[in-house]
C-alpha angles and dihedrals in degrees: 000000000000092000090049092051091046091056089057088074102073096176144357131222116231119211123230127234088249137020092210110102093209092052090047091058090052090048089050092058096041097047094041086056091046093050093045091051091045094054095040094046097046094044089051089055091050092051092044096051095041093048098044120084091199099056094071102119121114091256092061092041090059093039090056092053091042090057092049091050090049091055091051094041095053091043091060094066111010102068093050091045093048094047088048091067089068102049135065096232119022099210128185127188121244091249091046091050093052090046090053091049091050094046093046094056095035097057094031093055092042088055091051091054093045091052089051091050089050089052090055089049091053091047091052093046095049104033101030105031095151093052095038097106091052096041093049101040120164091252093054091048090051091050093049090050093048090046090052093054093042092048091049091051094049093047092048093048091052090052099042105041098056090045093050090051094057119104112252113190102151167001098055103195111112111208092224141062091246135027113272134160101255099050090044093051088060090060097049119110093224142066104285102176093108091046090049092051090048091051091052092046091051106038098024098047093046093050095044097043093048090046092054091046090053092048090049093049091054092045087056091049092052093047091050090057094068110124093019122133121255089256090055091051092048093051094048095046092047091055095043103032096076092047092051090051092052092046094052093046093048104036099038097064093032092054091046093055100044105033101045123088116267111283141139109343091204088076089051091055093056095043093045090064089071096057098033101044115002100051095048086052094049097048096075091041095050096043097045106037091054096041119078093188094057092044090050092049091048091053091051090049092051092048091049092051091046 
């Protein structure tokens, strides 16, 4: 019955970040530029790391996969949002909506687990430098990467399948610029309190727990630096500072959206821009501008291509 009712809803209408047509045109230019730079910057990192023989440490291994995930993650929501600025009604099919929901949580959760793995890598590099090669073996890195992808898939399946099985019989206007669990639950013709609690327990707890783990790992790193020389402090902070910046920009808005009680979804639309579009853009900038090895490898790659 649920599947039959679900099929009654052929398409949904996604809202824009603004109802003002003039503002929408400005947003179109700005976010198209953001998305283009995001894809180009992250693909450049992937090409640089995969083509360089010197960037073979675990940090660059995870950075390469993080950049690939960022391209996929931003591509789930950004193209539809950007094209929506040019049309009267930004519609998406039921299947497309469920696909967007799955991709958002799949790549988003995979990124959360990758950032957590990178935090462990920085902990081992700073606090256990003599044991670092043994702690971060190639086999362990492969397992951590596989676990990140598997965890993201499981999380996304648990979010998408219950939502897809709900009966949707109207209205069809999603109070967001992409399909997510909370705005879709408001459109379902059924009692969704249990599904809402499950969504918070799933997305919210994962985001918050990984955020706390990351903060704890960096607190341990800072405590371990007591008694270090100024040069030692500078080296540790230079390797961890960029990661901390990415973590705060990604997890802060993400935790706000998924852990808080249900409220005005207009706030969620504004906050979601940070973790769906801004953070994937900042990743290549933060990791390359503060890293001499990556910049050197990029220059070599460009010269080789020229």
